[in-house]
């Protein structure tokens, strides 16, 4: 874990040098917005907040997190693509938002060329999690259970085109199972 954090800090430092070199020496003069294409609390948000804290320290400026959910991240990247290309708006993306979205949503108002990648800041992985008391306790038992109950098991994801949607879809195809899909909706706290 400590080694991963050290690598993350090194990547952020390298990205900061690139950003700083690309602009006048007095950059940044104001806070920078970091767009996160999913709700607060998920992987992308935690990664963005870790990166933002380190970048803010290195640049001597506040990095403001903007969580913009919807359409598997495409809503957020639309906002990022429409921002002034002045270095004051950056976005966190993943395989879903920055690769798969173009094939899933063919009429997006942006293309891969709308963005200039500056750094890989993290790698994540998928996890199979079942509710306590579910009749299967291993992946093999889960696959057997789903095959004996086709179309009745609900598999959740963050939205079509999101990286966890792609992980779930790959798992479904590799396991040869038939599941029902639903996006996970996180209610707003009041």
Coordinates of C-alpha atoms in Angstrom, one line a residue:
X1 CA 0.0 0.0 0.0
X2 CA 2.8 2.4 0.9
X3 CA 4.6 1.6 -2.3
X4 CA 1.4 2.3 -4.3
X5 CA 1.0 5.7 -2.6
X6 CA 4.6 6.5 -3.3
X7 CA 4.2 5.6 -7.0
X8 CA 1.0 7.7 -7.1
X9 CA 2.8 10.7 -5.6
X10 CA 5.6 10.3 -8.1
X11 CA 3.1 10.2 -11.0
X12 CA 1.3 13.3 -9.7
X13 CA 4.6 15.1 -9.4
X14 CA 5.6 14.2 -12.9
X15 CA 2.2 15.3 -14.2
X16 CA 2.5 18.6 -12.3
X17 CA 5.9 19.3 -14.0
X18 CA 4.3 18.7 -17.4
X19 CA 1.3 21.0 -16.6
X20 CA 3.6 23.7 -15.1
X21 CA 6.0 23.6 -18.0
X22 CA 3.1 23.9 -20.5
X23 CA 2.0 27.2 -19.0
X24 CA 3.5 30.4 -17.9
X25 CA 5.5 30.3 -14.7
X26 CA 2.7 32.0 -12.8
X27 CA 0.3 29.1 -13.5
X28 CA -2.0 28.4 -11.7
X29 CA -3.4 31.7 -10.6
X30 CA -6.8 30.3 -9.4
X31 CA -8.2 27.0 -8.3
X32 CA -8.3 24.1 -10.8
X33 CA -11.4 22.0 -11.3
X34 CA -11.0 18.2 -11.4
X35 CA -14.0 16.5 -12.9
X36 CA -14.8 13.1 -11.6
X37 CA -17.3 11.2 -13.9
X38 CA -19.0 9.3 -11.0
X39 CA -20.7 10.0 -7.7
X40 CA -18.6 10.7 -4.6
X41 CA -17.3 7.8 -2.6
X42 CA -16.4 5.4 -5.5
X43 CA -13.0 4.4 -6.8
X44 CA -12.7 7.3 -9.3
X45 CA -13.6 9.8 -6.5
X46 CA -11.1 8.4 -4.0
X47 CA -8.4 8.3 -6.6
X48 CA -9.2 11.9 -7.7
X49 CA -9.2 13.2 -4.1
X50 CA -5.8 11.6 -3.4
X51 CA -4.4 13.0 -6.6
X52 CA -6.0 16.5 -6.0
X53 CA -4.5 16.7 -2.5
X54 CA -1.0 16.0 -3.8
X55 CA -1.3 18.2 -6.9
X56 CA -2.7 21.1 -4.8
X57 CA 0.3 20.9 -2.5
X58 CA 2.8 20.7 -5.4
X59 CA 1.1 23.5 -7.4
X60 CA 0.3 25.7 -4.4
X61 CA -3.3 25.9 -5.5
X62 CA -6.7 24.4 -4.5
X63 CA -8.0 21.6 -6.7
X64 CA -11.8 21.5 -6.6
X65 CA -13.4 18.1 -7.1
X66 CA -16.6 18.2 -9.3
X67 CA -18.5 14.9 -9.2
X68 CA -20.7 14.7 -12.3
X69 CA -22.4 11.4 -12.7
X70 CA -24.5 10.1 -15.6
X71 CA -24.2 8.0 -18.8
X72 CA -21.3 5.9 -17.6
X73 CA -19.1 9.0 -17.3
X74 CA -20.0 10.6 -20.6
X75 CA -21.9 13.5 -19.0
X76 CA -18.7 14.5 -17.1
X77 CA -16.4 14.2 -20.1
X78 CA -18.9 16.3 -22.1
X79 CA -18.4 19.0 -19.5
X80 CA -14.7 18.6 -19.6
X81 CA -14.5 18.7 -23.4
X82 CA -16.4 22.0 -23.4
X83 CA -14.1 23.7 -20.9
X84 CA -11.6 26.2 -22.0
X85 CA -8.3 24.4 -22.8
X86 CA -6.4 26.5 -20.3
X87 CA -5.3 23.9 -17.8
X88 CA -7.9 24.9 -15.2
X89 CA -10.2 22.0 -15.9
X90 CA -8.9 18.4 -15.8
X91 CA -10.8 15.1 -15.7
X92 CA -10.2 11.7 -14.3
X93 CA -11.2 8.9 -16.7
X94 CA -11.0 5.2 -17.1
X95 CA -11.3 2.5 -19.8
X96 CA -15.1 3.0 -19.8
X97 CA -15.1 6.8 -20.0
X98 CA -12.1 7.2 -22.3
X99 CA -12.4 4.2 -24.6
X100 CA -15.6 2.1 -24.5
X101 CA -17.9 5.1 -24.4
X102 CA -17.1 5.9 -28.1
X103 CA -18.4 2.6 -29.2
X104 CA -21.4 2.4 -26.9
X105 CA -22.5 6.0 -27.4
X106 CA -21.7 6.8 -31.1
X107 CA -23.1 10.4 -31.0
X108 CA -21.0 11.8 -28.1
X109 CA -20.2 15.6 -28.4
X110 CA -16.5 14.7 -27.9
X111 CA -13.9 12.3 -29.3
X112 CA -10.7 10.9 -27.9
X113 CA -8.9 13.8 -29.6
X114 CA -10.8 16.2 -27.4
X115 CA -8.5 15.4 -24.5
X116 CA -4.7 15.4 -23.9
X117 CA -3.7 12.6 -21.5
X118 CA -1.2 13.7 -18.8
X119 CA -0.7 10.7 -16.5
X120 CA -1.9 7.3 -15.4
X121 CA -2.6 7.7 -11.7
X122 CA -4.0 4.4 -10.7
X123 CA -5.0 0.9 -11.7
X124 CA -8.1 -0.8 -10.3
X125 CA -9.7 -4.2 -10.5
X126 CA -13.1 -5.8 -10.2
X127 CA -14.4 -7.7 -7.3
X128 CA -17.3 -10.2 -7.1
X129 CA -19.3 -9.5 -4.0
X130 CA -22.5 -11.3 -2.9
X131 CA -24.9 -10.4 -0.2
X132 CA -24.5 -12.3 3.1
X133 CA -26.6 -15.5 3.0
X134 CA -26.5 -15.9 -0.8
X135 CA -26.6 -19.6 -1.7
X136 CA -23.1 -19.5 -3.3
X137 CA -19.8 -18.8 -1.4
X138 CA -17.3 -19.2 -4.3
X139 CA -17.1 -17.9 -7.8
X140 CA -17.6 -21.4 -9.2
X141 CA -20.7 -21.9 -7.0
X142 CA -22.0 -18.5 -8.1
X143 CA -21.7 -19.4 -11.8
X144 CA -23.4 -22.7 -11.2
X145 CA -26.2 -21.0 -9.3
X146 CA -26.7 -18.3 -12.0
X147 CA -26.8 -21.0 -14.7
X148 CA -29.5 -22.8 -12.8
X149 CA -31.5 -19.6 -12.4
X150 CA -31.0 -17.8 -15.8
X151 CA -32.2 -14.2 -16.1
X152 CA -33.1 -13.9 -12.4
X153 CA -29.9 -12.6 -10.8
X154 CA -29.4 -8.9 -10.8
X155 CA -25.9 -7.6 -11.5
X156 CA -25.1 -4.0 -10.6
X157 CA -22.8 -1.5 -12.3
X158 CA -22.3 2.3 -12.4
X159 CA -23.7 2.8 -15.8
X160 CA -23.4 1.4 -19.4
X161 CA -19.9 2.2 -20.6
X162 CA -18.4 2.5 -17.1
X163 CA -15.3 0.4 -16.3
X164 CA -17.2 -1.8 -13.9
X165 CA -19.9 -2.4 -16.5
X166 CA -17.2 -3.6 -18.8
X167 CA -15.8 -5.9 -16.1
X168 CA -19.3 -7.3 -15.4
X169 CA -20.0 -7.8 -19.1
X170 CA -16.7 -9.6 -19.6
X171 CA -17.4 -11.8 -16.5
X172 CA -20.9 -12.6 -17.8
X173 CA -19.5 -13.6 -21.3
X174 CA -16.5 -15.6 -19.9
X175 CA -18.7 -17.5 -17.4
X176 CA -21.5 -18.1 -20.0
X177 CA -24.2 -16.8 -17.6
X178 CA -27.4 -14.9 -18.2
X179 CA -28.0 -12.1 -15.7
X180 CA -30.3 -9.0 -15.4
X181 CA -28.4 -5.7 -15.6
X182 CA -29.1 -2.6 -13.5
X183 CA -27.2 0.6 -12.8
X184 CA -26.5 1.2 -9.2
X185 CA -28.2 4.4 -8.1
X186 CA -26.8 6.2 -5.1
X187 CA -29.4 8.3 -3.4
X188 CA -28.5 11.9 -2.5
X189 CA -28.1 12.6 1.2
X190 CA -30.3 15.5 2.5

